Coordinates of C-alpha atoms in Angstrom, one line a residue:
M1 CA 0.0 0.0 0.0
R2 CA 2.8 2.4 0.9
S3 CA 4.6 1.5 -2.3
I4 CA 1.5 2.5 -4.4
A5 CA 1.1 5.7 -2.4
T6 CA 4.8 6.5 -2.9
K7 CA 4.6 6.0 -6.7
G8 CA 1.4 8.0 -6.9
V9 CA 2.7 11.0 -5.0
A10 CA 6.0 10.9 -6.8
A11 CA 4.3 10.9 -10.2
L12 CA 2.0 13.7 -9.1
L13 CA 5.0 15.8 -8.1
G14 CA 6.6 15.1 -11.5
L15 CA 3.4 16.0 -13.2
F16 CA 3.2 19.3 -11.2
I17 CA 6.7 20.2 -12.3
L18 CA 5.9 19.3 -15.9
Y19 CA 2.7 21.4 -15.9
T20 CA 4.3 24.5 -14.3
S21 CA 7.2 24.2 -16.7
A22 CA 4.9 24.2 -19.7
F23 CA 2.3 26.8 -18.6
G24 CA 4.1 28.9 -16.1
S25 CA 4.4 28.8 -12.3
F26 CA 1.7 29.8 -9.9
E27 CA 2.1 32.8 -7.7
G28 CA 5.4 32.6 -5.7
L29 CA 4.1 31.4 -2.3
I30 CA 1.5 29.2 -3.8
Q31 CA 4.0 27.4 -6.1
R32 CA 6.3 26.9 -3.2
A33 CA 3.7 25.8 -0.7
I34 CA 2.3 23.1 -3.1
F35 CA 5.9 22.0 -3.8
V36 CA 6.8 21.7 -0.1
G37 CA 3.6 19.9 0.8
L38 CA 4.2 17.3 -1.9
I39 CA 7.9 16.7 -1.0
V40 CA 7.1 16.4 2.7
V41 CA 4.4 13.8 2.1
L42 CA 6.6 12.0 -0.4
G43 CA 9.6 12.2 2.0
L44 CA 7.6 10.6 4.8
L45 CA 6.5 7.8 2.5
M46 CA 10.1 7.2 1.2
Y47 CA 11.7 7.4 4.6
P48 CA 9.2 6.0 7.1
L49 CA 9.9 6.1 10.8
G50 CA 10.6 2.7 12.3
A51 CA 10.3 0.8 9.0
G52 CA 10.9 -2.9 9.7
R53 CA 10.9 -2.4 13.4
S54 CA 8.5 -3.7 16.0
W55 CA 7.4 -0.1 16.9
R56 CA 6.4 0.8 13.3
A57 CA 2.8 1.5 14.4
F58 CA 4.1 4.3 16.6
G59 CA 6.2 5.6 13.7
I60 CA 3.0 5.7 11.5
I61 CA 1.3 7.9 14.1
I62 CA 4.3 10.3 14.2
D63 CA 4.5 10.4 10.4
V64 CA 0.8 11.1 10.1
A65 CA 1.2 14.0 12.6
F66 CA 4.1 15.4 10.6
A67 CA 2.2 15.2 7.4
A68 CA -0.9 16.8 8.9
A69 CA 1.1 19.7 10.4
S70 CA 3.1 20.3 7.2
L71 CA 0.1 20.1 4.9
G72 CA -1.8 22.4 7.3
A73 CA 1.0 25.0 7.1
C74 CA 1.1 24.7 3.3
I75 CA -2.7 25.0 2.9
Y76 CA -2.8 27.9 5.5
T77 CA -0.3 29.8 3.4
I78 CA -2.2 29.2 0.1
V79 CA -5.5 30.2 1.6
N80 CA -4.1 33.4 3.2
Y81 CA -1.8 34.3 0.3
D82 CA -3.3 37.7 -0.3
E83 CA -3.1 38.7 3.4
I84 CA 0.4 37.5 3.8
M85 CA 1.7 39.3 0.7
G86 CA -0.5 42.4 1.1
S87 CA 0.2 43.2 4.7
L88 CA 2.5 42.4 7.6
P89 CA 0.5 39.8 9.6
T90 CA 1.3 39.3 13.2
A91 CA 2.0 35.7 14.3
T92 CA -0.6 33.9 16.4
A93 CA -0.5 30.8 18.5
L94 CA -1.8 28.8 15.5
D95 CA 1.0 30.2 13.3
I96 CA 3.6 29.2 15.8
T97 CA 2.2 25.7 16.0
L98 CA 2.1 25.3 12.2
T99 CA 5.6 26.7 11.8
A100 CA 7.0 24.4 14.4
G101 CA 5.3 21.4 12.8
L102 CA 6.6 22.3 9.3
V103 CA 10.2 23.1 10.4
I104 CA 10.5 20.0 12.5
S105 CA 9.0 17.8 9.7
I106 CA 11.5 19.2 7.1
L107 CA 14.5 18.7 9.4
E108 CA 13.3 15.2 10.5
I109 CA 13.0 14.1 6.9
S110 CA 16.5 15.5 6.2
R111 CA 17.8 13.5 9.1
R112 CA 16.3 10.3 7.8
A113 CA 17.6 10.9 4.3
I114 CA 21.2 12.1 4.8
G115 CA 21.9 11.9 8.5
G116 CA 22.0 14.3 11.4
I117 CA 24.7 16.8 10.5
F118 CA 22.8 19.1 8.2
P119 CA 19.5 19.2 10.2
A120 CA 21.5 19.8 13.4
I121 CA 23.2 22.9 11.8
A122 CA 19.8 24.2 10.6
A123 CA 18.2 23.6 14.0
A124 CA 21.2 25.4 15.6
G125 CA 20.4 28.4 13.3
V126 CA 16.9 28.6 14.7
A127 CA 18.2 28.3 18.2
Y128 CA 20.7 31.0 17.6
A129 CA 17.9 33.3 16.4
L130 CA 16.0 32.7 19.6
L131 CA 18.8 32.6 22.1
G132 CA 21.7 34.4 20.4
H133 CA 21.3 37.5 22.5
Y134 CA 22.7 35.6 25.4
L135 CA 26.1 35.2 23.6
P136 CA 28.8 37.8 24.4
G137 CA 30.8 39.8 21.9
S138 CA 30.3 40.2 18.2
L139 CA 28.5 36.9 17.7
G140 CA 25.6 38.0 19.9
H141 CA 22.6 39.9 18.5
R142 CA 19.7 42.0 19.9
G143 CA 17.4 39.0 20.3
F144 CA 14.2 37.9 18.5
D145 CA 11.2 36.3 20.2
I146 CA 9.3 33.3 18.9
Y147 CA 6.6 35.5 17.3
F148 CA 9.0 37.4 15.2
V149 CA 10.9 34.2 14.1
T150 CA 7.5 32.7 13.2
E151 CA 6.6 35.7 11.1
T152 CA 10.0 35.4 9.3
L153 CA 9.7 31.7 8.7
L154 CA 6.0 31.3 7.7
L155 CA 4.3 34.7 7.0
G156 CA 6.5 36.0 4.2
D157 CA 8.8 35.0 1.4
L158 CA 12.1 35.2 3.3
G159 CA 11.6 32.1 5.4
V160 CA 10.5 28.6 4.4
W161 CA 9.0 30.0 1.2
G162 CA 12.1 31.8 0.2
L163 CA 14.4 31.9 -2.8
L164 CA 15.9 28.4 -2.5
V165 CA 12.6 26.7 -2.3
G166 CA 11.5 28.9 -5.2
V167 CA 14.4 27.7 -7.4
A168 CA 13.8 24.1 -6.4
S169 CA 10.1 24.2 -7.3
T170 CA 10.8 25.7 -10.7
T171 CA 14.2 25.6 -12.4
I172 CA 15.7 22.7 -10.6
G173 CA 12.6 20.7 -10.8
A174 CA 12.4 21.2 -14.5
F175 CA 16.0 20.0 -15.0
I176 CA 15.6 17.0 -12.7
L177 CA 12.6 16.0 -14.8
F178 CA 14.6 16.6 -18.0
G179 CA 17.3 14.3 -16.7
S180 CA 14.9 11.6 -15.7
V181 CA 13.1 11.6 -19.0
L182 CA 16.5 11.4 -20.8
L183 CA 17.6 8.5 -18.7
F184 CA 14.4 6.5 -19.0
T185 CA 14.2 7.0 -22.8
G186 CA 17.6 5.3 -23.2
G187 CA 20.0 8.2 -22.9
G188 CA 21.8 6.6 -20.0
Q189 CA 22.7 3.4 -21.8
T190 CA 23.6 5.4 -24.9
F191 CA 26.0 7.6 -22.9
M192 CA 27.6 4.5 -21.4
D193 CA 28.0 2.7 -24.8
L194 CA 29.4 5.9 -26.3
S195 CA 31.9 6.2 -23.5
I196 CA 33.0 2.6 -24.0
R197 CA 33.6 3.2 -27.8
L198 CA 35.4 6.4 -27.3
S199 CA 37.8 5.4 -24.5
G200 CA 37.8 1.6 -24.2
R201 CA 40.8 0.8 -26.4
S202 CA 43.2 3.4 -25.1
P203 CA 45.6 2.8 -22.2
G204 CA 43.6 2.7 -19.0
G205 CA 40.5 2.4 -21.2
A206 CA 38.2 1.1 -18.4
A207 CA 39.1 4.1 -16.2
K208 CA 38.6 6.5 -19.0
I209 CA 35.2 5.0 -19.6
A210 CA 34.3 5.9 -16.0
T211 CA 35.6 9.5 -16.6
V212 CA 33.7 10.0 -19.9
A213 CA 30.5 8.2 -18.8
S214 CA 30.4 10.1 -15.4
G215 CA 31.0 13.4 -17.3
L216 CA 28.1 12.7 -19.6
F217 CA 25.8 11.5 -16.8
G218 CA 26.8 14.6 -14.9
T219 CA 25.4 16.8 -17.6
I220 CA 22.0 15.6 -16.7
S221 CA 22.2 14.6 -13.0
G222 CA 24.7 16.9 -11.3
S223 CA 25.0 14.6 -8.3
A224 CA 28.2 12.9 -7.3
V225 CA 26.6 10.2 -5.3
A226 CA 24.0 9.5 -8.0
N227 CA 26.7 9.3 -10.6
V228 CA 28.8 6.9 -8.6
A229 CA 25.8 4.7 -8.0
T230 CA 24.7 4.8 -11.6
T231 CA 27.9 4.5 -13.6
G232 CA 30.0 2.9 -10.8
N233 CA 28.0 -0.3 -10.8
F234 CA 29.3 -0.9 -14.4
T235 CA 32.7 0.8 -14.4
I236 CA 34.1 -0.4 -11.1
P237 CA 33.5 -4.1 -11.7
L238 CA 34.9 -3.7 -15.2
M239 CA 38.1 -2.0 -13.9
K240 CA 38.5 -4.7 -11.3
R241 CA 38.0 -7.5 -13.9
L242 CA 40.8 -5.9 -16.0
G243 CA 43.3 -5.9 -13.2
Y244 CA 42.8 -2.5 -11.6
P245 CA 43.3 -2.4 -7.8
P246 CA 39.9 -2.0 -6.1
A247 CA 41.0 1.2 -4.4
L248 CA 42.1 2.8 -7.7
A249 CA 38.9 1.7 -9.4
G250 CA 36.8 3.3 -6.6
G251 CA 38.9 6.5 -6.6
I252 CA 38.6 6.9 -10.3
E253 CA 34.8 6.6 -10.2
A254 CA 34.4 8.9 -7.2
V255 CA 36.5 11.7 -8.9
A256 CA 34.9 11.3 -12.3
S257 CA 31.4 11.4 -10.8
T258 CA 32.2 14.5 -8.7
G259 CA 33.0 16.4 -11.8
G260 CA 29.4 16.2 -12.9
Q261 CA 28.4 18.8 -10.3
I262 CA 30.8 21.4 -11.9
A263 CA 30.3 20.6 -15.5
P264 CA 27.8 22.5 -17.7
P265 CA 25.1 22.4 -18.8
V266 CA 23.3 21.3 -15.6
M267 CA 26.1 21.4 -12.9
G268 CA 23.7 20.2 -10.2
A269 CA 21.2 22.2 -8.3
A270 CA 23.8 24.5 -6.7
A271 CA 24.4 26.3 -10.0
F272 CA 20.8 27.4 -10.3
V273 CA 20.9 28.5 -6.7
M274 CA 24.1 30.5 -7.4
A275 CA 22.5 32.3 -10.3
E276 CA 19.6 33.4 -8.1
I277 CA 21.8 34.5 -5.2
I278 CA 24.2 36.6 -7.2
G279 CA 21.6 37.9 -9.6
R280 CA 23.2 36.6 -12.8
S281 CA 21.6 34.4 -15.5
Y282 CA 22.2 30.7 -15.4
F283 CA 23.9 31.0 -18.8
D284 CA 26.5 33.3 -17.2
I285 CA 27.2 30.6 -14.5
A286 CA 27.5 27.8 -17.1
K287 CA 29.8 29.9 -19.3
A288 CA 32.0 30.7 -16.4
A289 CA 32.2 27.0 -15.5
I290 CA 33.3 25.7 -18.9
L291 CA 37.1 26.2 -18.5
P292 CA 37.4 25.0 -14.9
A293 CA 35.3 21.9 -15.7
F294 CA 37.5 21.2 -18.7
L295 CA 40.6 21.4 -16.6
Y296 CA 39.0 19.2 -13.9
Y297 CA 38.3 16.4 -16.4
L298 CA 41.6 16.9 -18.3
G299 CA 43.4 16.5 -15.0
A300 CA 41.5 13.3 -14.2
F301 CA 41.9 11.9 -17.7
A302 CA 45.7 12.7 -18.0
T303 CA 46.4 11.3 -14.5
I304 CA 44.6 8.1 -15.4
H305 CA 46.6 7.9 -18.7
F306 CA 50.0 8.3 -16.8
I307 CA 48.9 5.7 -14.2
A308 CA 47.8 3.3 -16.9
I309 CA 51.1 3.5 -18.8
H310 CA 53.2 3.4 -15.6
R311 CA 51.3 0.3 -14.3
G312 CA 50.6 -1.4 -17.6
L313 CA 46.8 -1.4 -17.1
R314 CA 44.9 -3.4 -19.7
V315 CA 42.5 -2.0 -22.3
V316 CA 38.9 -3.2 -22.7
P317 CA 38.6 -6.3 -24.9
E318 CA 37.1 -5.8 -28.3
S319 CA 34.5 -8.4 -27.5
E320 CA 33.0 -6.1 -24.8
M321 CA 32.8 -3.1 -27.1
P322 CA 29.4 -2.3 -28.5
P323 CA 29.4 -1.8 -32.3
W324 CA 29.3 1.7 -33.6
P325 CA 26.1 1.2 -35.7
T326 CA 24.3 0.2 -32.5
V327 CA 25.6 3.1 -30.5
L328 CA 24.8 5.7 -33.2
A329 CA 21.5 4.3 -34.3
L330 CA 19.0 7.1 -35.0
R331 CA 16.4 5.7 -32.6
R332 CA 19.0 6.0 -29.8
T333 CA 20.8 9.3 -30.7
G334 CA 17.8 11.1 -32.2
P335 CA 15.9 11.8 -29.0
I336 CA 19.2 13.0 -27.3
V337 CA 20.1 15.4 -30.1
A338 CA 16.5 16.7 -30.2
A339 CA 16.4 17.2 -26.5
F340 CA 19.6 19.1 -26.2
G341 CA 18.9 21.0 -29.4
A342 CA 15.5 22.2 -28.1
L343 CA 17.1 23.1 -24.7
L344 CA 19.8 25.1 -26.4
F345 CA 17.3 26.8 -28.7
G346 CA 15.2 27.8 -25.7
I347 CA 18.2 29.3 -23.8
L348 CA 19.5 31.2 -26.9
S349 CA 16.1 32.6 -27.8
G350 CA 15.9 34.2 -24.4
R351 CA 13.4 31.9 -22.7
S352 CA 13.6 31.2 -19.1
V353 CA 15.7 28.2 -18.0
Q354 CA 12.5 26.5 -16.8
S355 CA 10.8 27.0 -20.2
S356 CA 13.9 25.9 -22.0
A357 CA 14.0 22.7 -20.0
F358 CA 10.3 22.0 -21.0
F359 CA 11.2 22.5 -24.7
G360 CA 13.9 19.8 -24.2
I361 CA 11.4 17.5 -22.5
A362 CA 8.8 18.0 -25.2
A363 CA 11.3 17.4 -28.0
L364 CA 12.6 14.3 -26.3
F365 CA 9.1 12.8 -25.9
V366 CA 8.0 13.6 -29.4
S367 CA 11.2 12.3 -31.0
Y368 CA 11.2 9.2 -28.8
F369 CA 7.6 8.3 -29.8
L370 CA 8.2 9.0 -33.5
L371 CA 11.4 6.8 -33.6
N372 CA 10.3 4.0 -31.3
V373 CA 6.6 3.5 -31.5
R374 CA 5.5 1.1 -34.2
T375 CA 2.9 -1.1 -32.6
F376 CA 0.3 -0.9 -29.8
K377 CA 2.8 -2.7 -27.5
D378 CA 5.4 -0.1 -28.3
L379 CA 2.9 2.6 -27.4
K380 CA 2.1 0.9 -24.1
N381 CA 5.8 0.6 -23.2
S382 CA 6.4 4.2 -24.2
L383 CA 3.6 5.4 -21.9
R384 CA 5.1 3.4 -19.1
V385 CA 8.4 5.2 -19.7
V386 CA 6.6 8.5 -19.4
I387 CA 5.0 7.5 -16.1
D388 CA 8.2 6.0 -14.8
S389 CA 10.2 9.1 -15.6
L390 CA 7.7 11.3 -13.8
E391 CA 7.9 9.1 -10.8
D392 CA 11.7 9.0 -10.8
A393 CA 11.8 12.8 -11.1
G394 CA 9.5 13.1 -8.1
K395 CA 11.6 10.8 -6.0
A396 CA 14.8 12.6 -7.0
L397 CA 13.3 16.0 -6.1
V398 CA 12.6 14.9 -2.5
M399 CA 16.2 14.9 -1.6
I400 CA 17.0 18.2 -3.2
G401 CA 13.7 19.8 -2.2
I402 CA 14.0 18.8 1.4
L403 CA 17.6 19.9 1.6
L404 CA 16.9 23.3 0.1
A405 CA 13.9 23.8 2.3
G406 CA 16.2 23.1 5.3
A407 CA 18.9 25.3 3.9
Q408 CA 16.3 28.1 3.4
I409 CA 15.4 27.8 7.1
L410 CA 19.1 28.2 8.0
V411 CA 19.7 31.0 5.5
S412 CA 16.7 33.0 6.7
M413 CA 18.0 32.8 10.3
V414 CA 21.5 33.8 9.2
N415 CA 20.1 36.8 7.4
L416 CA 17.8 37.7 10.3
T417 CA 20.6 37.6 12.9
G418 CA 23.4 39.1 10.7
L419 CA 25.6 36.0 11.5
G420 CA 27.0 36.0 8.0
V421 CA 28.2 39.6 8.3
A422 CA 29.6 39.0 11.7
L423 CA 31.6 35.9 10.6
S424 CA 32.8 37.7 7.4
S425 CA 34.1 40.6 9.5
L426 CA 35.8 38.2 11.9
I427 CA 37.5 36.3 9.1
V428 CA 38.6 39.5 7.4
T429 CA 40.0 40.9 10.6
L430 CA 41.9 37.7 11.5
A431 CA 43.3 37.5 8.0
G432 CA 44.5 41.1 8.0
H433 CA 42.6 41.9 4.8
S434 CA 44.9 39.6 2.8
I435 CA 43.0 38.1 -0.1
W436 CA 45.1 34.9 -0.2
V437 CA 44.9 34.3 3.5
I438 CA 41.1 34.9 3.5
A439 CA 40.8 32.6 0.5
L440 CA 42.8 29.8 2.3
V441 CA 40.7 30.1 5.5
T442 CA 37.5 30.1 3.4
A443 CA 38.7 27.0 1.5
V444 CA 39.4 25.0 4.6
V445 CA 36.2 26.0 6.3
C446 CA 34.2 25.2 3.1
M447 CA 35.5 21.7 3.0
I448 CA 34.9 21.2 6.7
L449 CA 31.3 22.5 6.5
G450 CA 30.7 20.5 3.3
M451 CA 31.7 17.1 4.8
G452 CA 28.8 14.8 5.1
I453 CA 26.4 17.2 3.4
P454 CA 25.2 17.0 -0.2
T455 CA 26.8 19.6 -2.4
T456 CA 23.8 21.8 -2.9
A457 CA 23.2 22.2 0.8
A458 CA 26.9 22.6 1.5
Y459 CA 27.2 25.4 -1.1
V460 CA 24.2 27.2 0.3
L461 CA 25.6 27.0 3.8
V462 CA 29.1 28.3 2.8
A463 CA 27.7 30.9 0.4
A464 CA 25.6 32.5 3.1
V465 CA 28.4 32.5 5.7
L466 CA 31.7 32.7 3.8
A467 CA 31.3 34.1 0.4
P468 CA 30.6 37.6 1.8
A469 CA 34.1 37.6 3.3
L470 CA 35.6 37.2 -0.2
V471 CA 33.3 39.9 -1.6
K472 CA 34.2 42.2 1.2
V473 CA 37.9 42.3 0.2
G474 CA 37.1 43.2 -3.5
I475 CA 36.5 39.8 -5.2
E476 CA 33.7 39.8 -7.7
P477 CA 30.6 37.9 -6.5
I478 CA 30.7 35.3 -9.3
V479 CA 34.3 34.6 -8.5
A480 CA 33.7 34.4 -4.8
H481 CA 30.7 32.1 -5.2
M482 CA 32.5 29.8 -7.7
F483 CA 35.4 29.6 -5.3
V484 CA 33.2 28.4 -2.4
F485 CA 31.2 26.2 -4.8
Y486 CA 34.3 24.3 -5.9
Y487 CA 35.4 23.6 -2.3
A488 CA 32.0 22.6 -1.2
T489 CA 31.9 20.2 -4.2
I490 CA 35.2 18.5 -3.6
S491 CA 34.3 17.9 0.1
V492 CA 32.6 14.7 -1.2
I493 CA 36.0 13.2 -2.0
T494 CA 37.9 14.8 0.9
P495 CA 38.4 12.7 4.1
P496 CA 37.2 12.1 6.7
V497 CA 33.6 12.4 5.6
C498 CA 33.5 11.8 1.9
V499 CA 30.2 10.5 0.7
A500 CA 31.1 9.9 -2.9
V501 CA 34.1 7.8 -1.7
F502 CA 32.0 5.8 0.7
V503 CA 29.6 4.8 -2.1
A504 CA 32.5 4.0 -4.5
A505 CA 34.2 1.9 -1.8
G506 CA 31.1 0.0 -1.2
I507 CA 30.8 -1.0 -4.8
A508 CA 34.5 -1.7 -5.1
Q509 CA 34.3 -3.8 -1.8
T510 CA 37.5 -2.2 -0.3
N511 CA 38.6 0.1 2.5
W512 CA 37.3 3.6 2.0
L513 CA 40.5 5.2 3.2
S514 CA 42.5 3.7 0.4
V515 CA 39.8 4.8 -2.0
A516 CA 39.9 8.3 -0.6
R517 CA 43.7 8.4 -1.0
E518 CA 43.4 7.5 -4.7
A519 CA 40.6 10.0 -5.1
C520 CA 42.6 12.9 -3.6
K521 CA 45.5 12.0 -5.9
L522 CA 43.3 11.9 -9.0
G523 CA 41.5 15.1 -8.1
A524 CA 44.6 17.0 -6.8
V525 CA 44.4 19.6 -9.4
T526 CA 40.9 20.7 -8.2
Y527 CA 42.3 21.8 -4.8
V528 CA 44.3 24.5 -6.6
I529 CA 42.1 25.5 -9.5
P530 CA 39.8 27.7 -7.4
F531 CA 42.8 29.8 -6.3
M532 CA 43.5 30.4 -10.0
F533 CA 40.1 32.0 -10.2
L534 CA 41.5 34.8 -8.1
A535 CA 44.7 35.2 -10.1
Y536 CA 43.4 34.9 -13.6
P537 CA 40.2 36.8 -14.5
G538 CA 39.9 34.9 -17.7
M539 CA 39.5 31.6 -15.9
L540 CA 35.8 32.2 -15.4
A541 CA 35.3 33.8 -18.8
T542 CA 35.6 37.4 -17.5
G543 CA 38.0 40.0 -18.7
S544 CA 39.5 40.2 -22.2
W545 CA 40.3 37.6 -24.8
L546 CA 44.0 37.9 -23.7
D547 CA 43.0 37.2 -20.1
F548 CA 41.1 34.1 -21.3
L549 CA 44.1 32.9 -23.4
E550 CA 46.4 33.4 -20.4
A551 CA 44.0 31.4 -18.2
I552 CA 43.8 28.6 -20.7
L553 CA 47.6 28.3 -21.1
S554 CA 48.3 28.5 -17.4
G555 CA 45.5 26.1 -16.5
F556 CA 46.6 23.6 -19.1
I557 CA 50.3 23.5 -18.1
F558 CA 49.5 23.4 -14.4
T559 CA 46.9 20.6 -14.9
M560 CA 49.3 18.5 -17.0
A561 CA 52.2 19.0 -14.6
F562 CA 50.0 17.9 -11.7
A563 CA 48.7 15.0 -13.7
A564 CA 52.2 13.8 -14.5
L565 CA 53.3 14.3 -10.9
F566 CA 50.4 12.3 -9.4
G567 CA 50.2 9.8 -12.3
G568 CA 53.8 8.7 -11.8
A569 CA 55.2 9.9 -15.1
R570 CA 59.0 9.3 -15.4
F571 CA 61.3 11.7 -17.2
F572 CA 64.4 10.8 -15.2
D573 CA 65.4 7.8 -13.1
S574 CA 65.2 9.8 -9.9
R575 CA 61.8 10.3 -8.4
A576 CA 62.9 13.3 -6.5
I577 CA 64.1 15.1 -9.6
N578 CA 60.9 14.2 -11.5
A579 CA 58.8 15.6 -8.6
S580 CA 60.9 18.7 -8.2
L581 CA 60.7 19.6 -11.9
L582 CA 57.0 19.1 -12.1
L583 CA 56.3 21.1 -9.0
A584 CA 58.5 23.9 -10.3
I585 CA 56.6 23.9 -13.6
A586 CA 53.2 23.9 -11.8
A587 CA 54.3 26.8 -9.5
L588 CA 55.6 28.9 -12.4
S589 CA 52.4 28.2 -14.4
V590 CA 50.1 29.6 -11.8
L591 CA 52.1 32.9 -11.3
P592 CA 50.0 35.6 -12.9
T593 CA 52.8 36.7 -15.2
W594 CA 53.6 35.9 -18.8
Y595 CA 57.2 35.5 -17.9
G596 CA 56.6 32.6 -15.5
L597 CA 54.0 31.1 -17.8
G598 CA 56.5 31.2 -20.7
I599 CA 59.2 29.4 -18.7
S600 CA 56.9 26.7 -17.4
T601 CA 55.5 26.1 -20.9
L602 CA 58.9 25.7 -22.4
A603 CA 60.1 23.4 -19.6
F604 CA 57.0 21.2 -20.0
I605 CA 57.4 21.0 -23.8
L606 CA 61.1 20.0 -23.4
L607 CA 60.2 17.4 -20.8
W608 CA 57.4 16.0 -22.9
F609 CA 59.7 15.8 -25.9
F610 CA 62.4 14.0 -23.8
R611 CA 59.8 11.6 -22.5
R612 CA 58.5 10.7 -26.0
H613 CA 62.0 9.7 -27.1
R614 CA 62.9 7.9 -23.9
I615 CA 59.8 5.9 -22.9
R616 CA 58.4 2.9 -24.8
A617 CA 55.2 3.4 -26.6
P618 CA 52.1 2.7 -24.5
E619 CA 51.1 -0.3 -26.6
E620 CA 54.3 -2.1 -25.5
L621 CA 53.4 -1.8 -21.9
I622 CA 50.0 -3.5 -22.2
P623 CA 50.3 -7.2 -21.1
Q624 CA 49.9 -9.6 -24.0
S625 CA 47.9 -12.1 -22.1
S626 CA 44.3 -11.3 -21.2
T627 CA 44.1 -14.0 -18.6

């Protein structure tokens, strides 16, 4: 019974997103209240309290109470929309009760879905608003009673119904649905087969398949954990079967999947949130992310290549390669091309991102039906695909929606109390107004705050608290937010709490610490690239063409030097000499001067030329036996 209810509510949520993407959203608070009501009910169905336990009956009572309180708050907001938006209503005892029920429900579902760290931080934000006036010094505030906090959270568009929930219920929802439809109409398998064909026969082919496949999947999912779970179940066993150490296989998949969150066109939910926070179009965010994402995957790809040659890792057997005619069949590639073509047309024609996503969904459905439906059975199966994609999108939205609703609670309390301004001032004061020291402190704090929290929630948290510190010392908002976004992202592969590594280690059936070590080595370049945002304006497609060219050359040389260093490339017999030369090249390449860049470029070219004439060809290093 619960399974049927879960599928029904999930499909209803997907249908709600499809309808509002096609015909436009409802009024702000109404759209957001409907969305929150649906995700709370669906979240309670997906993560029931006491499931499989002897006290499940008690859990049902609690879940029903949570659902009733949350739906009551949502319906109350919809019914009283005109009064809430047209005046400044004063909170009553009923408002306090409804707000408490809604907030507790959201945080409890967050706890069930991802653990206690994030909801504890959000709850601490509410407690700080109510009790922070007891704190001494700059971290204290003037104090807010429960009535004022209730008015902020429920009776306006700055609390639960704020910006983050608005983005989740419109733009993010539309792209989640777009990705689900693309996967269920065969796009996922096509991406995998294409990755096998493109990378399988080169040195380290299985690892490169993981990189390419996760990158392609990342363009539609934007979730590291989802990418690991999806592509990793294929690539990790394949790598192990071809002789890759389990830790290396898991590390490769974790790093490749993490890149999906920073790679356009989707970049995960955080990119849409960033666009709203800094007041720039999503197209600007995606454009700024192109070069850093390219360098991220170039670093992973090149490191894998050096490791494969150094260790003699085997290629994928020809017998396991799908034939090109099958991969490129029109019935498989046609819907993908139509979907992305319509999406791009919508964006370039000036439509909203939400409407552009609907164009992509519509084009995908139409082309899929035209190319795949020939009989009544085909029609029945295709309709099943539509329903399944709506259901999958609804379930995927629960995690993101609940997290952003919880993050919105925290952000509203941070803004109410001025905590973000206080912490920013404290960081700037302690760092002595030095941009590089402030950036280093911010990077460390970002990774700490991001541990154990999904990227979107981590980004929202650090953007509210830490990005203002960077902006305060003169860094452009888009640069500051991309900086914290990157460090929030790579927290998923950074020990000790690295969720993408945990999932990959589970699939690889090996110790997670060894997987984390390999992941940090493969993703080493990403720990430095955000600092290059500060040194090179062209890194994020800002500044002149000369700035952009300088950023490309510097980023390329640095990335290749780091890849050679961590991939075990050998230019000379001494490991110390190899490491020293590569570190020197990397250091020179990141200096914001053409002089240092020129020296590092020349040195790298000479080393590369030397290596090509000293090391055997990659094919000679591949073991002849496949047994």
